Tab-separated table of C-alpha atoms and ligand atoms in Angstrom:
chain	number	residue	atom	x	y	z
A	19	UNK	CA	1.911	-12.163	23.114
A	20	UNK	CA	-0.244	-10.911	20.239
A	21	UNK	CA	-3.689	-9.607	21.131
A	22	UNK	CA	-6.652	-8.933	18.895
A	23	UNK	CA	-10.252	-8.443	19.952
A	24	UNK	CA	-11.310	-10.255	16.763
A	25	UNK	CA	-11.771	-13.746	18.226
A	26	UNK	CA	-12.124	-15.371	14.811
A	27	UNK	CA	-8.792	-13.968	13.648
A	28	UNK	CA	-7.096	-15.161	16.845
A	29	UNK	CA	-8.588	-18.644	16.411
A	30	UNK	CA	-7.228	-18.834	12.890
A	31	UNK	CA	-3.780	-17.728	14.068
A	32	UNK	CA	-3.865	-20.231	16.934
A	33	UNK	CA	-4.542	-22.997	14.439
A	34	UNK	CA	-1.554	-21.891	12.356
A	35	UNK	CA	-3.486	-20.103	9.638
A	36	UNK	CA	-1.951	-16.780	8.521
A	37	UNK	CA	-4.727	-14.453	7.356
A	38	UNK	CA	-2.545	-12.275	5.109
A	39	UNK	CA	-0.461	-12.900	1.984
A	40	UNK	CA	3.124	-12.331	3.119
A	41	UNK	CA	6.221	-14.189	1.947
A	42	UNK	CA	7.958	-16.097	4.748
A	43	UNK	CA	5.488	-15.184	7.480
A	44	UNK	CA	4.083	-18.717	7.912
A	45	UNK	CA	7.517	-20.074	8.791
A	46	UNK	CA	8.420	-17.206	11.113
A	47	UNK	CA	5.168	-17.643	13.034
A	48	UNK	CA	5.289	-21.444	13.102
A	49	UNK	CA	8.890	-21.438	14.401
A	50	UNK	CA	8.151	-18.908	17.138
A	51	UNK	CA	4.992	-20.720	18.232
A	52	UNK	CA	6.842	-24.060	18.341
A	53	UNK	CA	9.630	-22.497	20.407
A	54	UNK	CA	7.074	-21.127	22.878
A	55	UNK	CA	7.949	-17.503	22.156
A	56	UNK	CA	4.708	-16.508	20.462
A	57	UNK	CA	1.062	-16.859	21.397
A	58	UNK	CA	-2.224	-15.338	20.285
A	59	UNK	CA	-4.894	-14.222	22.766
A	60	UNK	CA	-8.032	-12.081	22.882
A	61	UNK	CA	-7.743	-10.487	26.321
A	62	UNK	CA	-5.843	-7.171	26.140
A	63	UNK	CA	-5.873	-6.591	29.891
A	64	UNK	CA	-4.352	-9.913	30.814
A	65	UNK	CA	-1.687	-9.551	28.133
A	66	UNK	CA	-0.874	-5.983	29.205
A	67	UNK	CA	-0.586	-7.001	32.848
A	68	UNK	CA	2.219	-9.414	31.931
A	69	UNK	CA	4.148	-7.092	29.631
A	70	UNK	CA	7.064	-4.752	30.183
A	71	UNK	CA	6.540	-3.265	26.736
A	72	UNK	CA	3.212	-2.966	24.910
A	73	UNK	CA	3.083	-2.151	21.192
A	74	UNK	CA	-0.096	-0.495	19.914
A	75	UNK	CA	-0.463	-1.655	16.292
A	76	UNK	CA	-4.139	-0.945	15.620
A	77	UNK	CA	-5.254	0.648	12.357
A	78	UNK	CA	-5.696	4.397	12.008
A	79	UNK	CA	-8.208	4.656	9.195
A	80	UNK	CA	-9.040	7.913	7.530
A	81	UNK	CA	-11.894	10.220	8.497
A	82	UNK	CA	-14.046	11.884	5.833
A	83	UNK	CA	-11.876	15.033	5.892
A	84	UNK	CA	-8.578	13.183	5.349
A	85	UNK	CA	-7.511	13.289	8.992
A	86	UNK	CA	-6.577	10.082	10.829
A	87	UNK	CA	-9.241	8.423	12.970
A	88	UNK	CA	-7.691	7.801	16.379
A	89	UNK	CA	-10.646	5.980	17.916
A	90	UNK	CA	-9.023	2.509	17.678
A	91	UNK	CA	-5.810	3.584	19.327
A	92	UNK	CA	-7.705	5.462	22.033
A	93	UNK	CA	-9.893	2.427	22.662
A	94	UNK	CA	-6.858	0.115	22.861
A	95	UNK	CA	-5.023	2.444	25.250
A	96	UNK	CA	-8.144	2.876	27.391
A	97	UNK	CA	-8.630	-0.891	27.559
A	98	UNK	CA	-5.167	-1.583	28.983
A	99	UNK	CA	-4.690	1.584	31.073
A	100	UNK	CA	-5.448	0.116	34.487
A	101	UNK	CA	-3.752	-3.241	33.817
A	102	UNK	CA	-0.290	-1.972	32.886
A	103	UNK	CA	2.592	-2.759	35.214
A	104	UNK	CA	4.274	0.078	37.064
A	105	UNK	CA	7.080	1.366	34.804
A	106	UNK	CA	5.715	-0.300	31.668
A	107	UNK	CA	6.430	1.271	28.267
A	108	UNK	CA	3.682	1.759	25.680
A	109	UNK	CA	4.931	2.009	22.090
A	110	UNK	CA	2.909	3.630	19.326
A	111	UNK	CA	3.489	1.521	16.222
A	112	UNK	CA	0.372	2.713	14.422
A	113	UNK	CA	0.781	5.600	11.995
A	114	UNK	CA	-0.650	8.464	13.987
A	115	UNK	CA	-0.787	12.234	13.590
A	116	UNK	CA	1.918	14.302	15.170
A	117	UNK	CA	1.079	14.723	18.845
A	118	UNK	CA	-0.541	11.306	19.314
A	119	UNK	CA	1.954	10.204	21.950
A	120	UNK	CA	0.321	12.916	24.055
A	121	UNK	CA	-3.150	11.588	23.175
A	122	UNK	CA	-2.181	8.104	24.394
A	123	UNK	CA	-0.659	9.568	27.560
A	124	UNK	CA	-3.895	11.390	28.257
A	125	UNK	CA	-6.016	8.286	27.729
A	126	UNK	CA	-3.736	6.170	29.922
A	127	UNK	CA	-3.585	8.669	32.801
A	128	UNK	CA	-0.585	6.728	34.083
A	129	UNK	CA	2.316	9.045	34.999
A	130	UNK	CA	4.349	5.922	35.860
A	131	UNK	CA	4.079	4.594	32.281
A	132	UNK	CA	6.204	6.034	29.421
A	133	UNK	CA	4.791	6.354	25.901
A	134	UNK	CA	7.152	6.354	22.914
A	135	UNK	CA	6.680	6.416	19.156
A	136	UNK	CA	8.273	3.731	16.947
A	137	UNK	CA	6.983	4.086	13.388
A	138	UNK	CA	7.159	1.132	10.998
A	139	UNK	CA	8.349	1.301	7.393
A	140	UNK	CA	7.317	-2.184	6.266
A	141	UNK	CA	5.879	-2.865	2.843
A	142	UNK	CA	3.013	-5.299	2.468
A	143	UNK	CA	4.141	-8.586	1.003
A	144	UNK	CA	7.778	-8.040	2.011
A	145	UNK	CA	7.226	-6.999	5.637
A	146	UNK	CA	9.234	-9.898	7.089
A	147	UNK	CA	12.258	-9.032	4.967
A	148	UNK	CA	11.854	-5.300	5.616
A	149	UNK	CA	11.625	-5.924	9.359
A	150	UNK	CA	14.800	-8.001	9.417
A	151	UNK	CA	16.731	-5.629	7.128
A	152	UNK	CA	15.651	-2.111	8.054
A	153	UNK	CA	17.398	0.982	6.673
A	154	UNK	CA	16.906	2.496	10.130
A	155	UNK	CA	14.851	2.176	13.284
A	156	UNK	CA	13.251	5.376	14.588
A	157	UNK	CA	12.229	5.813	18.207
A	158	UNK	CA	10.733	9.001	19.555
A	159	UNK	CA	10.028	9.881	23.150
A	160	UNK	CA	10.747	12.374	25.880
A	161	UNK	CA	12.159	9.774	28.264
A	162	UNK	CA	15.572	8.672	27.022
A	163	UNK	CA	15.628	5.531	29.202
A	164	UNK	CA	12.336	4.322	27.751
A	165	UNK	CA	13.491	5.133	24.198
A	166	UNK	CA	16.737	3.246	24.783
A	167	UNK	CA	14.901	0.233	26.216
A	168	UNK	CA	12.797	0.023	23.054
A	169	UNK	CA	15.909	0.591	20.902
A	170	UNK	CA	17.479	-2.361	22.732
A	171	UNK	CA	14.842	-4.689	21.266
A	172	UNK	CA	16.294	-4.036	17.809
A	173	UNK	CA	19.977	-4.524	18.715
A	174	UNK	CA	20.225	-7.911	16.925
A	175	UNK	CA	19.226	-6.250	13.645
A	176	UNK	CA	22.438	-4.227	13.623
A	177	UNK	CA	20.984	-1.158	11.957
A	178	UNK	CA	21.083	2.613	12.289
A	179	UNK	CA	19.092	3.680	15.340
A	180	UNK	CA	17.650	7.163	15.447
A	181	UNK	CA	16.301	8.392	18.780
A	182	UNK	CA	14.295	11.628	18.571
A	183	UNK	CA	11.498	13.462	20.317
A	184	UNK	CA	8.026	12.022	19.749
A	185	UNK	CA	6.823	14.697	17.299
A	186	UNK	CA	9.875	14.176	15.064
A	187	UNK	CA	9.427	10.386	14.985
A	188	UNK	CA	5.766	10.793	14.075
A	189	UNK	CA	6.672	13.310	11.365
A	190	UNK	CA	9.383	10.995	9.953
A	191	UNK	CA	6.764	8.349	9.165
A	192	UNK	CA	4.502	10.709	7.238
A	193	UNK	CA	7.392	12.484	5.533
A	194	UNK	CA	8.905	9.145	4.389
A	195	UNK	CA	5.636	7.947	2.850
A	196	UNK	CA	4.945	11.400	1.412
A	197	UNK	CA	8.383	11.517	-0.203
A	198	UNK	CA	8.046	8.053	-1.736
A	199	UNK	CA	4.597	8.955	-3.095
A	200	UNK	CA	6.176	12.124	-4.479
A	201	UNK	CA	8.873	10.113	-6.298
A	202	UNK	CA	6.220	7.978	-7.967
A	203	UNK	CA	4.026	10.959	-8.882
A	204	UNK	CA	7.120	12.678	-10.226
A	205	UNK	CA	8.047	9.756	-12.452
A	206	UNK	CA	4.445	9.407	-13.621
A	207	UNK	CA	4.491	13.085	-14.602
A	208	UNK	CA	7.849	12.570	-16.330
A	209	UNK	CA	6.322	9.584	-18.176
A	210	UNK	CA	3.536	11.850	-19.447
A	211	UNK	CA	6.192	14.277	-20.607
A	212	UNK	CA	8.132	11.476	-22.311
A	213	UNK	CA	5.007	10.598	-24.287
A	214	UNK	CA	4.613	14.242	-25.294
A	215	UNK	CA	8.204	14.771	-26.440
A	216	UNK	CA	8.894	11.276	-27.778
A	217	UNK	CA	11.362	10.197	-25.068
A	218	UNK	CA	11.514	6.778	-23.388
A	219	UNK	CA	10.841	6.789	-19.653
A	220	UNK	CA	12.896	3.626	-19.044
A	221	UNK	CA	16.039	5.386	-20.263
A	222	UNK	CA	15.146	8.601	-18.457
A	223	UNK	CA	14.665	6.727	-15.171
A	224	UNK	CA	17.959	4.933	-15.580
A	225	UNK	CA	19.652	8.218	-16.328
A	226	UNK	CA	18.289	10.062	-13.324
A	227	UNK	CA	18.164	7.102	-10.928
A	228	UNK	CA	21.888	6.441	-11.188
A	229	UNK	CA	22.524	9.857	-9.618
A	230	UNK	CA	22.886	8.727	-6.002
A	231	UNK	CA	21.230	11.936	-4.823
A	232	UNK	CA	18.071	10.789	-6.626
A	233	UNK	CA	18.260	6.979	-6.400
A	234	UNK	CA	16.603	4.409	-8.672
A	235	UNK	CA	14.078	3.039	-6.136
A	236	UNK	CA	10.412	4.029	-6.402
A	237	UNK	CA	10.798	5.499	-9.860
A	238	UNK	CA	8.694	2.923	-11.684
A	239	UNK	CA	5.883	4.559	-13.622
A	240	UNK	CA	2.487	2.905	-13.281
A	241	UNK	CA	-1.233	3.452	-12.883
A	242	UNK	CA	-0.625	5.636	-9.786
A	243	UNK	CA	0.173	4.678	-6.221
A	244	UNK	CA	-2.375	3.042	-3.937
A	245	UNK	CA	-2.617	0.717	-0.955
A	246	UNK	CA	-3.329	1.147	2.703
A	247	UNK	CA	-0.595	3.721	3.381
A	248	UNK	CA	0.355	6.208	0.663
A	249	UNK	CA	-3.153	7.517	-0.108
A	250	UNK	CA	-4.139	7.770	3.557
A	251	UNK	CA	-0.822	9.176	4.758
A	252	UNK	CA	-0.425	11.720	1.968
A	253	UNK	CA	-3.900	13.087	2.680
A	254	UNK	CA	-3.164	13.062	6.421
A	255	UNK	CA	0.066	14.984	5.800
A	256	UNK	CA	-1.917	17.720	4.036
A	257	UNK	CA	-4.533	17.691	6.774
A	258	UNK	CA	-2.047	17.740	9.699
A	259	UNK	CA	-0.103	20.581	8.074
A	260	UNK	CA	-3.346	22.530	7.510
A	261	UNK	CA	-4.361	21.985	11.152
A	262	UNK	CA	-1.112	23.655	12.121
A	263	UNK	CA	-1.508	26.544	9.694
A	264	UNK	CA	0.706	25.279	6.833
A	265	UNK	CA	-0.614	24.752	3.317
A	266	UNK	CA	1.428	21.761	2.076
A	267	UNK	CA	0.790	22.649	-1.567
A	268	UNK	CA	3.518	20.331	-2.859
A	269	UNK	CA	1.818	17.308	-1.269
A	270	UNK	CA	-1.525	18.417	-2.693
A	271	UNK	CA	0.168	18.444	-6.093
A	272	UNK	CA	1.524	14.923	-5.527
A	273	UNK	CA	-2.009	13.687	-4.826
A	274	UNK	CA	-3.419	15.578	-7.800
A	275	UNK	CA	-0.873	14.016	-10.177
A	276	UNK	CA	-1.869	10.606	-8.810
A	277	UNK	CA	-5.570	11.269	-9.504
A	278	UNK	CA	-4.678	12.497	-12.999
A	279	UNK	CA	-2.631	9.361	-13.622
A	280	UNK	CA	-5.716	7.175	-13.221
A	281	UNK	CA	-7.660	9.385	-15.602
A	282	UNK	CA	-4.776	9.226	-18.091
A	283	UNK	CA	-4.920	5.404	-17.979
A	284	UNK	CA	-8.664	5.506	-18.729
A	285	UNK	CA	-7.853	7.819	-21.642
A	286	UNK	CA	-5.292	5.320	-22.946
A	287	UNK	CA	-7.924	2.555	-23.006
A	288	UNK	CA	-10.366	4.790	-24.857
A	289	UNK	CA	-7.690	5.810	-27.345
A	290	UNK	CA	-6.677	2.183	-27.903
A	291	UNK	CA	-10.194	1.408	-29.155
A	292	UNK	CA	-10.585	4.666	-31.093
A	293	UNK	CA	-12.924	6.347	-28.625
A	294	UNK	CA	-12.759	9.544	-26.573
A	295	UNK	CA	-13.947	10.056	-23.014
A	296	UNK	CA	-16.671	12.610	-23.736
A	297	UNK	CA	-20.451	12.524	-23.267
A	298	UNK	CA	-22.577	9.720	-21.857
A	299	UNK	CA	-21.257	6.153	-21.872
A	300	UNK	CA	-18.371	6.796	-24.294
A	301	UNK	CA	-17.181	3.200	-23.941
A	302	UNK	CA	-20.558	1.526	-24.530
A	303	UNK	CA	-20.069	-1.779	-26.352
A	304	UNK	CA	-16.358	-1.969	-25.505
A	305	UNK	CA	-15.211	-5.182	-23.863
A	306	UNK	CA	-12.182	-4.937	-21.545
A	307	UNK	CA	-10.103	-7.804	-20.202
A	308	UNK	CA	-8.396	-6.537	-17.037
A	309	UNK	CA	-5.336	-8.196	-15.520
A	310	UNK	CA	-4.734	-7.475	-11.841
A	311	UNK	CA	-6.963	-6.023	-9.136
A	312	UNK	CA	-4.711	-5.683	-6.076
A	313	UNK	CA	-2.882	-2.400	-5.449
A	314	UNK	CA	0.439	-4.093	-6.250
A	315	UNK	CA	1.710	-7.624	-6.882
A	316	UNK	CA	2.525	-9.974	-4.001
A	317	UNK	CA	-0.496	-9.070	-1.865
A	318	UNK	CA	-4.260	-9.747	-1.786
A	319	UNK	CA	-4.968	-6.192	-0.666
A	320	UNK	CA	-7.566	-4.235	-2.614
A	321	UNK	CA	-7.507	-1.122	-0.442
A	322	UNK	CA	-7.206	2.061	-2.524
A	323	UNK	CA	-6.166	-0.070	-5.469
A	324	UNK	CA	-5.493	2.063	-8.570
A	325	UNK	CA	-6.731	-0.923	-10.552
A	326	UNK	CA	-10.197	-0.774	-8.993
A	327	UNK	CA	-10.335	3.028	-9.316
A	328	UNK	CA	-9.498	2.801	-13.032
A	329	UNK	CA	-11.951	-0.065	-13.628
A	330	UNK	CA	-14.685	1.900	-11.869
A	331	UNK	CA	-14.145	4.813	-14.237
A	332	UNK	CA	-14.159	2.465	-17.226
A	333	UNK	CA	-17.359	0.789	-15.997
A	334	UNK	CA	-18.982	4.210	-15.504
A	335	UNK	CA	-18.032	5.013	-19.098
A	336	UNK	CA	-20.091	1.998	-20.182
A	337	UNK	CA	-17.393	-0.640	-20.784
A	338	UNK	CA	-18.034	-4.322	-20.016
A	339	UNK	CA	-15.170	-5.656	-17.866
A	340	UNK	CA	-13.868	-9.133	-17.179
A	341	UNK	CA	-10.979	-9.264	-14.721
A	342	UNK	CA	-8.506	-11.761	-13.338
A	343	UNK	CA	-6.253	-11.534	-10.306
A	344	UNK	CA	-4.314	-14.464	-8.806
A	345	UNK	CA	-5.211	-13.557	-5.217
A	346	UNK	CA	-8.724	-12.280	-5.788
A	347	UNK	CA	-10.146	-15.349	-7.566
A	348	UNK	CA	-13.499	-16.289	-6.033
A	349	UNK	CA	-13.647	-13.076	-4.023
A	350	UNK	CA	-16.293	-11.293	-5.994
A	351	UNK	CA	-18.062	-10.207	-2.791
A	352	UNK	CA	-15.064	-8.288	-1.596
A	353	UNK	CA	-14.636	-6.645	-4.973
A	354	UNK	CA	-18.310	-5.785	-5.233
A	355	UNK	CA	-18.002	-4.012	-1.911
A	356	UNK	CA	-15.620	-1.795	-3.822
A	357	UNK	CA	-18.571	-0.615	-5.918
A	358	UNK	CA	-17.715	-2.731	-8.936
A	359	UNK	CA	-20.930	-4.699	-8.975
A	360	UNK	CA	-20.853	-5.219	-12.739
A	361	UNK	CA	-17.391	-6.730	-12.844
A	362	UNK	CA	-17.088	-10.328	-14.067
A	363	UNK	CA	-14.227	-12.422	-12.710
A	364	UNK	CA	-12.325	-14.829	-14.931
A	365	UNK	CA	-10.601	-18.051	-13.872
A	366	UNK	CA	-7.291	-17.363	-15.559
A	367	UNK	CA	-5.274	-14.579	-17.158
A	368	UNK	CA	-5.899	-15.909	-20.652
A	369	UNK	CA	-9.655	-16.098	-19.995
A	370	UNK	CA	-9.963	-12.311	-19.786
A	371	UNK	CA	-8.754	-12.056	-23.382
A	372	UNK	CA	-11.751	-13.960	-24.765
A	373	UNK	CA	-13.807	-11.533	-26.823
A	374	UNK	CA	-11.946	-8.509	-25.436
A	375	UNK	CA	-11.383	-5.383	-27.487
A	376	UNK	CA	-8.557	-4.381	-25.205
A	377	UNK	CA	-6.487	-6.240	-22.611
A	378	UNK	CA	-5.460	-3.935	-19.802
A	379	UNK	CA	-2.595	-4.758	-17.423
A	380	UNK	CA	-3.100	-3.104	-14.041
A	381	UNK	CA	-1.051	-5.072	-11.484
A	382	UNK	CA	2.510	-6.255	-12.102
A	383	UNK	CA	1.916	-9.962	-11.336
A	384	UNK	CA	4.767	-11.944	-12.796
A	385	UNK	CA	2.500	-14.521	-14.402
A	386	UNK	CA	1.125	-11.835	-16.771
A	387	UNK	CA	4.627	-11.368	-18.134
A	388	UNK	CA	4.674	-15.010	-19.214
A	389	UNK	CA	1.435	-14.833	-21.209
A	390	UNK	CA	1.796	-16.165	-24.742
A	391	UNK	CA	0.861	-13.148	-26.842
A	392	UNK	CA	-0.137	-15.312	-29.822
A	393	UNK	CA	-2.741	-17.055	-27.596
A	394	UNK	CA	-3.925	-13.677	-26.308
A	395	UNK	CA	-4.230	-12.332	-29.857
A	396	UNK	CA	-6.263	-15.290	-31.093
A	397	UNK	CA	-8.647	-15.113	-28.092
A	398	UNK	CA	-9.325	-11.385	-28.471
A	399	UNK	CA	-11.985	-9.679	-30.566
A	400	UNK	CA	-9.907	-6.516	-30.898
A	401	UNK	CA	-6.153	-6.120	-30.811
A	402	UNK	CA	-5.187	-3.502	-28.238
A	403	UNK	CA	-2.934	-4.048	-25.239
A	404	UNK	CA	-2.668	-1.269	-22.646
A	405	UNK	CA	0.069	-1.981	-20.126
A	406	UNK	CA	-0.096	0.438	-17.171
A	407	UNK	CA	2.861	-1.326	-15.474
A	408	UNK	CA	5.268	-1.460	-18.445
A	409	UNK	CA	5.365	-5.181	-17.726
A	410	UNK	CA	5.284	-6.673	-21.217
A	411	UNK	CA	7.840	-6.642	-23.998
A	412	UNK	CA	6.337	-4.274	-26.601
A	413	UNK	CA	8.091	-6.110	-29.444
A	414	UNK	CA	6.598	-9.464	-28.414
A	415	UNK	CA	3.156	-7.862	-28.240
A	416	UNK	CA	3.490	-6.215	-31.634
A	417	UNK	CA	4.858	-9.303	-33.324
A	418	UNK	CA	1.671	-11.117	-32.270
A	419	UNK	CA	-0.248	-8.569	-34.371
A	420	UNK	CA	-1.405	-6.537	-31.375
A	421	UNK	CA	-1.000	-2.832	-30.615
A	422	UNK	CA	0.882	-1.808	-27.484
A	423	UNK	CA	0.630	1.236	-25.245
A	424	UNK	CA	2.589	1.474	-21.995
A	425	UNK	CA	3.363	4.410	-19.718
A	426	UNK	CA	5.961	6.807	-21.126
A	427	UNK	CA	7.466	4.174	-23.418
A	428	UNK	CA	8.436	4.847	-26.978
B	19	LIG	C1	4.311	1.584	1.756
B	19	LIG	C2	5.749	1.992	2.151
B	19	LIG	O1	6.658	1.553	1.131
B	19	LIG	C3	6.125	1.411	3.489
B	19	LIG	O2	7.413	1.887	3.864
B	19	LIG	C4	5.088	1.852	4.517
B	19	LIG	O3	5.363	1.298	5.780
B	19	LIG	C5	3.690	1.443	4.070
B	19	LIG	O4	3.424	1.964	2.788
B	19	LIG	P1	3.095	-0.562	0.737
B	19	LIG	O5	1.823	0.216	0.838
B	19	LIG	O6	3.099	-1.980	1.160
B	19	LIG	O7	4.271	0.176	1.555
B	19	LIG	O8	3.482	-0.532	-0.824
B	19	LIG	P2	4.705	-0.048	-1.712
B	19	LIG	O9	5.470	-1.220	-2.165
B	19	LIG	O10	5.450	1.072	-1.095
B	19	LIG	O11	3.897	0.532	-2.961
B	19	LIG	C6	2.908	1.562	-2.799
B	19	LIG	C7	2.263	1.900	-4.118
B	19	LIG	O12	3.174	2.554	-4.974
B	19	LIG	C8	1.746	0.686	-4.903
B	19	LIG	O13	0.517	1.031	-5.488
B	19	LIG	C9	2.831	0.455	-5.932
B	19	LIG	O14	2.371	-0.193	-7.082
B	19	LIG	C10	3.228	1.895	-6.221
B	19	LIG	N1	4.599	2.029	-6.761
B	19	LIG	C11	5.686	1.705	-5.990
B	19	LIG	C12	4.787	2.531	-8.039
B	19	LIG	O15	3.817	2.846	-8.758
B	19	LIG	N2	6.061	2.709	-8.485
B	19	LIG	C13	7.172	2.414	-7.736
B	19	LIG	O16	8.295	2.615	-8.226
B	19	LIG	C14	6.971	1.879	-6.451
């Protein structure tokens, strides 16, 4: 039984509409509903009263100071506290600061109910696949029986099961996201170095990634990491460590490199049109065609999107921007909420090229790879392509008479 207090969302789910972009989810949900194993309701108490195990999956947004806001999880726990069955298990699925299992226990005030942590490692857009093929399942709790009961739910997945104390499980989630963000910041810094010394980041990544101690995954340079997890969790990691008297300077550096990466991309656009980012409105009169708004391909999520952060800086510098994104078409409202009031949306990828001085690739949507560069060249006013995802073939771009600048590419 899935509960949400958002009645509209539940109605949409009940009528078979999946409110998020996620490959394979429609079928999974439809099959489970048809088989009578899945239903969507709005009453948390009634659902809790019928459950042996309750997963808390509410968001933990970020407070002003970078710490995680626990008010949703506290509200959810408070709502179900008196309805839970004797001996029920409450599972923290939300990403919560170390020690939150205790917070939930205190809100529940139910000594007969066990609380365990079970962090998720799912990526948006591939969450169904990631759920069915996990590298590991982590369960943290003081009561071994409760932890084992929750572990039992995952038996069919035939994966490594790690049972720890609650604080370790909670730390694993932050440390995993922090490490992945670090890999990306590292490769972005290496890409900057490649540009400085005349090396090619693609070869460098292949060379280091094939060392199994390093691994090839999450070493793709880009416009910086974004989304609903890495930015929030990396800041929370710094904040949790500071709360406990540790200055996590390495993580601060990871975040700093990510902020610099966005600024570097803005610099690349300026350079491509022969300008410099100095003084007032240094990009006045420059027309930019931007491809991609979401924080990565395969999702419609704009949260902490590097693309929007970069476009905001370009707009502040005086550039006129027309953008296209396959999942954000017709969603100008949502984008304007992201402080990009002056952004124009185009109907197609090729449309953004019309009259543009520079075409800027920001999200790695596959359809941008298939653009005919001769068509792009004839639609543009200028001739610069800046590819923050190293998506295009530089030779194809150049043979259409355009200039190409990627990230760390020769
Ligand atoms: C992430 C974690 O991967 C997942 O385990 C966790 O549960 C939630 O956070 P998600 O936010 O969906 O998942 O996105 P992910 O695919 O990890 O990408 C995060 C960001 O890093 C994106 O902005 C992406 O473009 C960027 N990225 C990723 C790179 O720039 N280079 C890479 O090599 C990989």
